[in-house]
XYZ file of C-alpha atoms in Angstrom:
686
model
C 116.968 -30.113 5.900
C 118.047 -33.356 4.199
C 120.911 -35.182 5.962
C 123.030 -35.357 2.826
C 122.710 -31.613 2.154
C 122.425 -29.961 5.595
C 122.965 -26.518 4.162
C 119.870 -26.690 1.942
C 116.174 -26.651 2.846
C 113.805 -29.161 1.280
C 110.326 -27.846 0.401
C 107.439 -30.039 -0.553
C 104.909 -28.107 -2.606
C 101.201 -28.722 -2.226
C 98.630 -27.406 -4.660
C 95.760 -25.405 -3.168
C 92.293 -25.280 -4.671
C 89.819 -22.386 -4.634
C 88.298 -23.974 -1.525
C 91.564 -23.977 0.458
C 93.927 -21.379 1.867
C 96.730 -21.165 4.408
C 97.542 -18.541 6.986
C 101.167 -18.246 8.133
C 101.923 -16.241 11.293
C 105.513 -15.561 12.336
C 107.236 -13.914 15.277
C 110.945 -13.091 15.191
C 111.410 -14.274 11.608
C 112.522 -11.405 9.404
C 110.503 -8.392 8.377
C 108.297 -10.077 5.771
C 110.242 -8.599 2.865
C 110.964 -12.050 1.411
C 109.113 -15.340 1.094
C 108.870 -17.593 4.112
C 110.976 -20.298 2.423
C 113.793 -17.768 1.963
C 113.651 -16.376 5.512
C 116.569 -17.517 7.723
C 115.667 -19.304 10.937
C 116.321 -17.510 14.223
C 116.636 -18.828 17.794
C 113.360 -18.443 19.727
C 111.345 -17.563 16.640
C 107.845 -18.955 16.109
C 105.924 -19.909 12.970
C 102.235 -20.829 13.118
C 100.533 -22.440 10.130
C 96.738 -22.562 9.875
C 95.243 -24.708 7.136
C 91.746 -23.658 6.094
C 89.173 -25.221 3.817
C 85.731 -24.101 2.651
C 84.278 -27.143 0.909
C 80.950 -25.546 -0.072
C 82.462 -22.130 -0.964
C 79.958 -20.240 1.212
C 82.675 -18.064 2.795
C 82.759 -19.934 6.119
C 85.562 -22.403 6.828
C 84.733 -26.050 7.431
C 86.232 -25.669 10.918
C 83.825 -22.831 11.795
C 80.824 -24.653 10.382
C 81.545 -27.848 12.321
C 82.051 -25.864 15.510
C 78.755 -23.993 15.084
C 76.675 -26.931 13.888
C 76.078 -26.080 10.224
C 76.799 -28.305 7.221
C 80.250 -27.592 5.708
C 79.174 -29.301 2.461
C 75.913 -27.382 1.944
C 76.246 -23.835 0.606
C 72.772 -22.996 1.943
C 73.756 -23.938 5.493
C 76.145 -21.529 7.184
C 76.392 -19.694 10.543
C 75.244 -16.252 9.445
C 74.852 -13.325 11.846
C 71.317 -11.920 12.202
C 71.579 -8.287 13.278
C 68.617 -6.304 14.619
C 68.736 -2.609 15.517
C 66.617 0.000 17.267
C 66.824 3.648 18.272
C 66.038 5.496 21.493
C 65.661 9.276 21.115
C 65.517 12.154 23.592
C 64.312 15.529 22.344
C 65.281 18.764 24.109
C 63.737 21.766 22.363
C 64.556 21.352 18.680
C 67.563 19.147 19.336
C 67.335 15.352 19.321
C 69.954 12.904 20.602
C 69.476 9.231 19.699
C 71.312 6.130 20.874
C 71.686 2.945 18.847
C 70.923 -0.543 20.180
C 72.066 -3.704 18.377
C 71.282 -7.397 18.823
C 72.831 -10.338 16.987
C 70.504 -13.351 17.137
C 72.652 -15.383 14.733
C 75.434 -17.903 15.229
C 78.316 -15.769 13.933
C 79.816 -12.462 15.031
C 79.003 -9.340 13.006
C 82.004 -7.042 12.580
C 82.704 -3.671 10.994
C 79.341 -2.526 12.375
C 78.441 1.041 11.434
C 75.225 3.068 11.288
C 74.503 6.324 9.476
C 71.558 8.685 9.803
C 70.101 10.469 6.777
C 67.421 13.127 6.378
C 64.451 12.378 4.059
C 63.896 16.116 3.534
C 64.869 19.521 4.936
C 62.439 19.346 7.876
C 65.434 18.054 9.887
C 69.177 18.702 9.748
C 71.594 15.936 10.755
C 74.433 17.253 12.922
C 76.067 13.909 13.823
C 75.276 11.204 11.318
C 77.585 8.268 12.159
C 77.738 5.731 14.998
C 80.317 2.954 15.134
C 82.586 2.090 12.238
C 84.672 -0.799 13.501
C 82.278 -2.226 16.046
C 81.613 -5.893 16.712
C 78.390 -7.520 17.917
C 79.022 -11.049 19.064
C 76.604 -13.880 18.385
C 73.587 -13.946 20.730
C 74.624 -10.631 22.325
C 73.001 -7.188 22.575
C 75.028 -3.978 22.533
C 73.842 -0.482 23.426
C 76.037 2.214 21.902
C 75.154 4.679 24.603
C 75.852 5.698 28.184
C 78.467 4.109 30.424
C 78.253 3.143 34.079
C 81.602 2.334 35.715
C 82.162 1.126 39.260
C 85.231 2.637 40.946
C 88.302 0.614 39.998
C 90.138 -0.369 41.978
C 87.699 -0.277 44.897
C 88.929 1.198 48.184
C 90.893 -1.346 50.204
C 88.172 -2.240 52.707
C 85.773 -3.281 49.893
C 88.305 -5.804 48.539
C 88.893 -7.707 51.778
C 87.623 -11.229 52.409
C 84.060 -11.505 53.837
C 83.386 -7.864 52.973
C 80.310 -6.828 50.975
C 80.988 -6.183 47.284
C 79.047 -3.611 45.207
C 77.764 -4.083 41.653
C 76.487 -1.239 39.453
C 73.993 -1.620 36.607
C 71.134 -0.010 34.717
C 71.274 2.475 31.871
C 72.128 6.086 32.634
C 69.643 8.582 31.142
C 71.042 11.813 32.596
C 71.964 14.756 30.405
C 75.416 15.282 31.949
C 78.129 13.157 33.543
C 77.727 12.408 37.248
C 79.854 10.714 39.895
C 77.770 8.981 42.554
C 79.311 8.534 46.010
C 77.921 5.786 48.282
C 78.643 5.777 52.050
C 77.685 3.252 54.738
C 75.616 4.714 57.629
C 73.799 3.328 60.671
C 76.231 0.619 61.795
C 77.539 2.387 64.897
C 80.862 1.262 66.335
C 80.656 -2.298 65.003
C 79.957 -3.746 61.593
C 76.763 -4.498 59.688
C 75.789 -7.423 57.506
C 74.055 -7.246 54.148
C 70.423 -8.251 54.601
C 70.308 -7.687 58.373
C 69.901 -4.736 60.728
C 68.720 -1.214 60.002
C 71.700 0.305 58.200
C 71.634 2.128 54.859
C 73.887 3.130 52.021
C 73.605 6.897 51.555
C 74.359 8.444 48.150
C 74.790 11.775 46.413
C 75.476 12.499 42.746
C 77.532 15.687 43.137
C 74.797 17.646 41.306
C 72.326 18.108 44.167
C 70.721 14.656 44.096
C 70.892 12.431 47.182
C 69.099 9.631 49.011
C 69.552 6.391 50.931
C 69.202 2.719 50.057
C 68.190 -0.014 52.504
C 70.608 -2.930 52.396
C 69.695 -4.102 55.892
C 66.759 -6.244 57.013
C 64.514 -7.261 54.105
C 67.164 -6.872 51.418
C 67.808 -10.021 49.364
C 71.282 -10.054 47.854
C 72.074 -9.387 45.052
C 68.852 -7.577 44.080
C 69.397 -4.178 42.429
C 68.081 -0.971 44.044
C 67.165 2.027 41.890
C 69.372 5.048 42.585
C 67.520 8.306 41.892
C 65.645 8.820 38.630
C 68.479 8.645 36.071
C 68.509 4.896 35.501
C 71.418 3.864 37.747
C 70.957 0.712 39.854
C 73.121 -0.773 42.615
C 73.388 -4.148 44.351
C 75.514 -5.579 47.158
C 76.828 -9.108 47.394
C 76.614 -10.597 50.891
C 79.237 -9.611 53.437
C 80.026 -7.085 56.175
C 80.422 -3.284 56.070
C 81.364 -0.519 58.506
C 80.215 3.056 58.987
C 81.952 5.593 56.789
C 83.151 3.133 54.155
C 82.475 4.494 50.685
C 82.999 3.993 46.960
C 81.986 5.804 43.773
C 80.199 5.019 40.504
C 80.804 7.166 37.402
C 77.800 7.617 35.084
C 78.683 9.072 31.678
C 76.386 10.321 28.945
C 76.585 8.610 25.532
C 79.667 9.576 23.564
C 78.730 8.007 20.224
C 75.219 9.179 19.317
C 73.132 10.435 16.455
C 72.128 14.078 16.702
C 69.768 16.145 14.574
C 67.811 19.398 14.690
C 64.116 19.785 13.947
C 63.718 22.668 11.475
C 59.938 22.810 11.325
C 56.774 21.081 12.476
C 55.607 18.587 11.442
C 58.884 16.937 10.550
C 59.831 13.639 8.945
C 61.893 11.392 11.189
C 65.341 10.521 9.804
C 66.290 7.117 8.448
C 69.058 5.012 9.994
C 71.045 2.599 7.821
C 73.014 -0.148 9.583
C 75.964 -1.843 7.878
C 77.916 -4.908 9.031
C 80.257 -7.534 7.613
C 80.653 -11.306 7.739
C 82.672 -13.748 5.604
C 80.132 -13.359 2.784
C 80.641 -9.614 2.548
C 78.820 -6.453 3.520
C 75.145 -6.333 4.542
C 72.957 -3.258 4.943
C 69.459 -2.559 6.213
C 67.227 0.307 7.301
C 65.754 0.273 10.801
C 61.946 -0.014 10.394
C 59.639 2.650 11.905
C 58.449 0.363 14.720
C 62.037 0.040 16.010
C 62.856 3.762 15.782
C 61.150 4.710 19.061
C 62.378 2.342 21.773
C 61.013 3.136 25.231
C 64.510 2.500 26.603
C 67.855 1.669 24.955
C 67.911 -1.697 26.725
C 64.556 -2.869 25.273
C 64.637 -6.411 23.901
C 65.046 -6.154 20.123
C 63.879 -9.710 19.438
C 60.352 -8.370 19.000
C 61.544 -6.882 15.680
C 62.970 -10.116 14.257
C 62.354 -10.385 10.521
C 61.355 -6.714 10.216
C 64.640 -5.028 9.248
C 64.480 -3.499 5.740
C 67.358 -5.044 3.812
C 69.323 -4.244 0.642
C 69.310 -0.467 0.694
C 71.828 1.301 -1.508
C 73.041 2.086 -5.014
C 74.409 -0.143 -7.796
C 76.091 0.553 -11.135
C 74.297 -1.184 -14.015
C 75.878 -1.078 -17.497
C 74.391 -2.124 -20.833
C 77.413 -2.223 -23.162
C 81.236 -2.163 -23.056
C 82.792 1.275 -22.632
C 83.762 3.092 -25.804
C 85.533 6.491 -25.974
C 82.955 9.239 -26.305
C 79.328 9.294 -25.113
C 78.223 6.473 -22.769
C 75.306 5.730 -20.467
C 74.939 3.819 -17.212
C 72.008 3.229 -14.884
C 72.315 3.968 -11.185
C 69.957 1.528 -9.500
C 68.802 2.897 -6.138
C 66.846 0.631 -3.804
C 64.898 2.391 -1.039
C 63.068 -0.241 1.063
C 61.831 2.301 3.645
C 58.391 3.909 3.718
C 59.837 7.434 3.367
C 60.660 9.340 0.177
C 64.157 10.836 -0.079
C 63.595 14.359 -1.386
C 66.354 16.219 -3.252
C 68.809 13.359 -2.858
C 72.066 13.469 -4.805
C 73.777 10.905 -7.016
C 77.421 11.407 -7.996
C 79.226 9.437 -10.692
C 82.998 9.862 -10.385
C 85.815 8.632 -12.636
C 89.246 8.193 -11.002
C 92.502 7.549 -12.820
C 95.347 5.283 -11.728
C 96.991 8.058 -9.680
C 93.811 8.696 -7.672
C 92.763 11.899 -9.430
C 89.065 12.486 -10.085
C 89.026 13.189 -13.816
C 85.238 13.676 -14.082
C 82.285 14.045 -11.726
C 78.679 13.873 -12.953
C 76.150 15.025 -10.306
C 72.412 14.304 -10.471
C 69.653 15.462 -8.122
C 66.754 13.068 -7.773
C 63.761 12.270 -5.562
C 63.749 8.610 -4.527
C 60.382 7.075 -3.550
C 60.028 3.915 -1.438
C 60.868 1.366 -4.152
C 63.699 0.399 -6.508
C 64.426 3.108 -9.072
C 66.743 3.299 -12.074
C 68.358 6.666 -12.761
C 70.064 6.926 -16.202
C 73.298 8.948 -16.203
C 75.252 9.900 -19.331
C 78.947 10.812 -19.467
C 81.504 11.584 -22.161
C 85.142 10.559 -21.867
C 86.130 13.673 -23.828
C 85.353 15.642 -20.660
C 88.036 13.807 -18.638
C 90.652 16.094 -17.120
C 93.467 15.034 -17.482
C 92.305 13.721 -20.869
C 91.231 10.123 -21.339
C 94.170 7.721 -21.734
C 93.285 4.435 -23.408
C 96.411 2.841 -21.929
C 95.205 2.996 -18.330
C 92.127 1.800 -16.526
C 89.775 3.973 -14.475
C 87.692 3.305 -11.389
C 84.054 4.404 -11.550
C 82.403 5.268 -8.223
C 78.751 6.061 -7.517
C 77.689 7.941 -4.364
C 74.157 8.286 -2.987
C 73.576 11.095 -0.447
C 70.658 12.840 1.219
C 69.932 16.514 0.611
C 72.674 17.518 3.098
C 75.342 15.390 1.474
C 75.342 12.616 4.095
C 76.457 9.500 2.189
C 73.966 6.623 2.212
C 75.945 4.201 0.071
C 78.735 3.868 -2.488
C 79.365 1.443 -5.345
C 82.306 1.037 -7.684
C 83.718 -0.982 -10.565
C 86.530 -0.625 -13.147
C 85.680 1.152 -16.362
C 87.022 -1.894 -18.198
C 84.300 -4.060 -16.595
C 81.479 -2.263 -18.425
C 79.411 -4.800 -20.362
C 75.870 -5.946 -21.007
C 75.238 -6.811 -17.353
C 73.096 -9.863 -16.557
C 69.727 -8.467 -15.536
C 66.783 -9.801 -13.535
C 63.512 -10.694 -15.224
C 60.111 -10.770 -13.536
C 57.778 -13.717 -14.039
C 54.402 -12.892 -12.577
C 50.963 -13.654 -13.901
C 48.486 -10.829 -14.301
C 46.423 -11.050 -11.169
C 43.173 -9.813 -9.742
C 41.769 -10.530 -6.330
C 37.994 -10.531 -6.100
C 37.077 -11.507 -2.564
C 33.329 -11.350 -3.193
C 30.932 -10.187 -0.493
C 32.196 -10.408 3.097
C 30.987 -9.124 6.462
C 32.753 -6.105 7.889
C 35.416 -7.299 10.286
C 36.536 -10.281 8.192
C 40.306 -10.643 7.851
C 41.156 -11.688 4.297
C 44.443 -13.078 3.024
C 45.807 -13.436 -0.500
C 49.174 -14.881 -1.646
C 51.309 -13.146 -4.268
C 54.316 -14.848 -5.853
C 57.056 -13.020 -7.751
C 59.650 -15.080 -9.636
C 63.000 -13.965 -11.028
C 63.821 -15.795 -14.256
C 66.813 -13.563 -15.018
C 70.422 -13.561 -13.856
C 70.737 -10.555 -11.537
C 69.173 -9.796 -8.180
C 65.609 -8.516 -8.358
C 64.437 -5.889 -5.873
C 60.679 -5.716 -5.293
C 58.429 -3.378 -3.349
C 54.689 -3.497 -2.638
C 52.942 -0.375 -1.422
C 49.952 -1.498 0.716
C 46.443 -0.173 0.146
C 44.195 1.392 2.816
C 43.301 -1.284 5.357
C 45.884 -3.653 3.900
C 48.985 -5.027 5.562
C 51.792 -7.339 4.480
C 52.917 -10.423 6.332
C 56.473 -9.034 6.237
C 58.324 -6.013 4.920
C 57.062 -4.562 1.649
C 60.581 -4.694 0.192
C 62.005 -8.088 -0.774
C 65.002 -9.265 -2.792
C 64.579 -12.226 -5.152
C 67.727 -14.033 -6.244
C 68.287 -15.381 -9.743
C 66.050 -18.377 -10.500
C 64.255 -17.872 -7.199
C 60.761 -17.102 -5.967
C 59.464 -14.753 -3.272
C 56.126 -15.039 -1.518
C 54.140 -12.060 -0.312
C 50.948 -12.436 1.674
C 48.441 -9.602 1.530
C 46.090 -9.200 4.497
C 43.009 -7.002 4.130
C 41.341 -5.968 7.384
C 37.772 -5.161 6.395
C 37.086 -3.910 9.914
C 38.922 -0.717 8.927
C 36.953 -0.247 5.696
C 33.544 1.400 5.133
C 30.495 -0.582 4.066
C 29.889 -0.893 0.348
C 31.894 -1.721 -2.771
C 35.693 -1.913 -2.522
C 37.868 -1.434 -5.596
C 41.589 -0.603 -5.454
C 44.693 -1.219 -7.542
C 47.832 -2.505 -5.847
C 51.185 -1.574 -7.432
C 54.249 -3.837 -7.384
C 57.538 -2.081 -8.161
C 60.547 -4.054 -9.434
C 64.151 -3.270 -10.368
C 64.049 -4.762 -13.869
C 63.222 -1.362 -15.351
C 59.684 -2.325 -16.412
C 56.594 -0.310 -15.359
C 54.971 -1.370 -12.072
C 52.839 -4.496 -12.163
C 49.344 -4.201 -10.730
C 46.813 -6.320 -8.875
C 43.174 -5.244 -8.840
C 41.457 -5.848 -5.518
C 37.657 -5.781 -5.543
C 34.686 -6.935 -3.514
C 31.925 -5.690 -1.253
C 31.865 -5.035 2.491
C 28.503 -5.852 4.071
C 27.098 -5.158 7.520
C 27.811 -7.921 10.059
C 24.885 -10.116 11.021
C 23.726 -11.462 14.385
C 25.824 -10.633 17.400
C 29.014 -9.944 15.392
C 29.994 -6.326 16.102
C 31.120 -4.139 13.209
C 34.767 -3.157 13.116
C 36.001 -6.220 15.020
C 38.448 -8.473 13.190
C 37.196 -11.980 12.567
C 40.083 -14.039 13.849
C 41.588 -16.410 11.248
C 42.263 -20.030 11.953
C 45.555 -20.580 13.776
C 47.311 -23.849 13.034
C 50.209 -24.563 15.438
C 52.957 -26.833 14.117
C 55.536 -28.435 16.413
C 59.004 -29.169 14.976
C 61.138 -31.416 17.177
C 64.894 -31.808 17.323
C 67.736 -29.444 16.455
C 67.644 -27.996 12.947
C 69.258 -25.199 10.988
C 67.437 -21.924 10.485
C 65.769 -21.745 7.073
C 65.068 -25.481 6.811
C 61.705 -26.192 5.143
C 59.196 -28.652 6.592
C 56.044 -30.117 5.054
C 53.037 -30.906 7.219
C 49.538 -32.135 6.461
C 46.160 -31.312 7.927
C 42.580 -32.442 7.446
C 41.025 -29.043 6.855
C 39.535 -28.596 3.414
C 38.523 -25.506 1.450
C 34.829 -26.201 2.085
C 33.688 -23.965 5.005
C 31.358 -26.765 6.085
C 34.414 -28.854 6.958
C 35.722 -26.233 9.411
C 34.486 -26.505 12.978
C 35.290 -24.060 15.796
C 36.643 -25.129 19.150
C 34.426 -22.705 21.064
C 31.773 -20.236 19.969
C 31.266 -17.098 22.055
C 28.949 -14.126 21.882
C 30.418 -10.931 20.436
C 31.523 -9.694 23.863
C 33.078 -13.047 24.796
C 30.717 -13.139 27.758
C 28.639 -16.168 26.727
C 29.851 -19.531 25.482
C 27.362 -20.618 22.817
C 28.809 -24.041 22.102
C 31.711 -26.372 21.451
C 32.851 -27.440 17.967
C 32.458 -30.893 16.473
C 36.083 -31.938 16.697
C 36.892 -30.313 20.020
C 38.462 -32.676 22.544
C 36.808 -33.288 25.886
C 38.042 -30.552 28.160
C 37.681 -32.425 31.441
C 35.141 -32.731 34.228
C 32.006 -30.668 33.635
C 32.341 -30.432 29.858
C 31.956 -32.910 27.052
C 32.202 -33.166 23.295
C 29.238 -31.987 21.179
C 28.069 -35.500 20.290
C 27.013 -36.274 23.878
C 24.196 -33.757 23.577
C 22.539 -35.141 20.454
C 20.215 -33.250 18.178
C 16.843 -34.063 19.758
C 16.260 -37.330 17.975
C 17.478 -39.335 20.989
C 14.519 -38.335 23.095
C 14.045 -36.403 26.295
C 16.834 -36.075 28.827
C 16.493 -38.476 31.735
C 14.851 -37.143 34.868
C 18.058 -37.566 36.865
C 19.489 -34.693 34.849
C 22.383 -36.691 33.450
C 23.370 -36.463 29.820
C 24.800 -39.434 27.947
C 25.030 -40.720 24.401
C 21.434 -41.995 24.460
C 19.764 -39.017 26.051
C 20.248 -35.745 24.258
C 17.486 -33.148 24.448
C 14.939 -32.126 27.009
C 14.015 -29.784 29.789
C 15.722 -30.160 33.114
C 16.853 -28.314 36.214
C 20.344 -26.957 35.723
C 21.014 -24.050 38.113
C 17.562 -22.765 37.238
C 13.914 -23.755 36.861
C 12.233 -26.403 34.753
C 11.442 -25.131 31.282
C 13.749 -22.137 31.503
C 15.690 -21.088 28.399
C 18.636 -19.700 30.355
C 21.059 -21.236 32.820
C 23.603 -19.739 35.172
C 27.109 -21.041 34.586
C 30.067 -20.762 36.969
C 33.286 -20.728 34.962
C 35.738 -23.516 35.710
C 39.085 -24.052 34.072
C 40.839 -27.390 34.203
C 44.351 -28.195 33.115
C 45.645 -31.718 32.764
C 48.887 -32.713 34.434
C 51.782 -31.163 32.498
C 54.530 -33.512 31.416
C 57.852 -32.550 29.818
C 57.294 -31.774 26.158
C 53.570 -31.027 26.559
C 52.126 -27.929 24.895
C 49.571 -26.034 27.009
C 47.106 -23.728 25.261
C 45.108 -21.490 27.643
C 42.310 -19.335 26.284
C 41.215 -16.376 28.396
C 37.754 -15.015 27.633
C 37.087 -11.297 27.671
C 34.947 -9.481 30.169
C 36.048 -11.564 33.149
C 36.999 -8.772 35.484
C 40.630 -8.651 36.498
C 41.312 -11.726 34.399
C 43.531 -13.245 37.060
C 44.400 -16.881 36.533
C 46.020 -19.170 39.061
C 47.538 -22.540 38.290
C 47.889 -24.758 41.346
C 49.931 -27.920 41.590
C 48.007 -31.075 42.467
C 48.489 -34.830 42.311
C 45.264 -35.540 40.479
C 45.008 -35.785 36.726
C 43.040 -32.540 36.645
C 44.408 -29.512 38.476
C 43.231 -25.982 38.940
C 39.817 -24.434 39.116
C 38.345 -20.974 39.024
C 40.637 -18.226 37.781
C 44.229 -18.540 36.609
C 47.116 -16.113 36.954
C 50.129 -16.422 34.657
C 53.057 -14.821 36.408
C 55.350 -15.487 33.438
C 53.168 -15.793 30.331
C 54.573 -17.846 27.486
């Protein structure tokens, strides 16, 4: 308040841009019915002002981006969540109960997490189709929406005293009904026992007929978990003392929030699960891929499925002209990125007036294949009830459901927003892939690029051919003025000998007929010791990127390999069974004692090998005694593996040949430059 007018408040206005906003939080200051500047002050009240700014307009505040290490001035750099999902199912008769597992590998929390289950056809009936709804998966955390294991709280008094052992419960409960496990100390006699010493046990029973005992005496290393029965519960004790008769309980509850469905006939088509979550950029949706729909356990690590979720499933309203009273037409664009067809699905177009009354509903039944599909729907405003009123606006909603009516997705827009929508446009050259004549077992690769020269998002889908796979999901979304790369991989080991001729279809959401790629060539019988049906392994080129960088950053690297096959040299050449090493490639480094680069052996023009049996740069070819007899064409070789001293930052590549028995490798520490010999055993393979 200014000193010359103490009864008046002075407000200094500050203009806010589209990249700035304020949050004002109050406690004890009115009921919010009037503006903050008009709210009287009150003793003990609190007002908190938060000033936010989003310089690059990517939806994430500058404060959040600085805290999480992304660039607040680059709209392509932001701390997005990366949600992965999987399903673990248990079938009992015709009933199936499935639990959902979620992992967020990104830098930002995912909130509003929800998953719905839908039936592709009537071979199954969904009885509980929703899990979650307001869930949250924090960054770098995994959540299992399933069973619950709860240690007694509070613990009985003795278990809370100083120097007393403390229990910890874990695992994942797989039982079909709730159980309460009771654990009781036994074998201590009149005195006390210590965790990890003596012969005492912790006896248990589950109240349902199951019982047993766990050794926490001699040999137990705290806090290792013991398995309790066969229902997934585990228990550990932290070091301390216990006495006979002391007990506590652990409650194991079955999942409360699960998917459930009934199998109507055999064979049946497994349901689809659509996961939805939110972040500051809006709502995101994906379908769980088939490989993640059958987890061995709900706690399986979902990182193995990174990059495999099937994104952008749902329905959109596409209009071609402004609304006019009378007959109109819209397109309902449905994108199905899964590999399953939705039979007898339903589309509903609803018109809602300002009071919330549905004035018209237009239903359509449609079969939706795995690809983007446009479904034209006509409506007439003369059918509105109450009648159409030009003085008010209407909301238009589209619903996509499975055959049972389970909602997959919704979309909406005002009737007044109808226009000639900006549409995507495909730019893709007519292509054919003739791979010529190749030996059976060769793995072939071919790049396909699809550009979007339009203004709307372009959905694409490639349906692989027999023996063909894609580097990533067959469904991709291409933004306006963007490009998407597919890589086709043809495994000729899965194809019969003879001519190969197929046509690959590429489906897009621009409304045009599918584009095609002709794939042709010939599969010939493998020569020499190459076995038929075995994949010829492609060249692997490892690239090391140092430093801390944002996900999605592009890097350029160079290499000396040319397109001429004569310029490619192998590191090692083995027989087809990996039992015999035929030779070492031209550019292979020296591997250590006992081996050398190819150029030490010569090509015969250097003369006969010296009688002392040593090879050098001047002596290349000849007969000698090497674990055999003079003049022999075979030699006996004892395998040796040598690994140079490992320094921080080194990359170690170990190649294990096939047919070497148990294949146990052992890496021993030594002070010499070369360490290890014989077989190696990797206890924790990288």
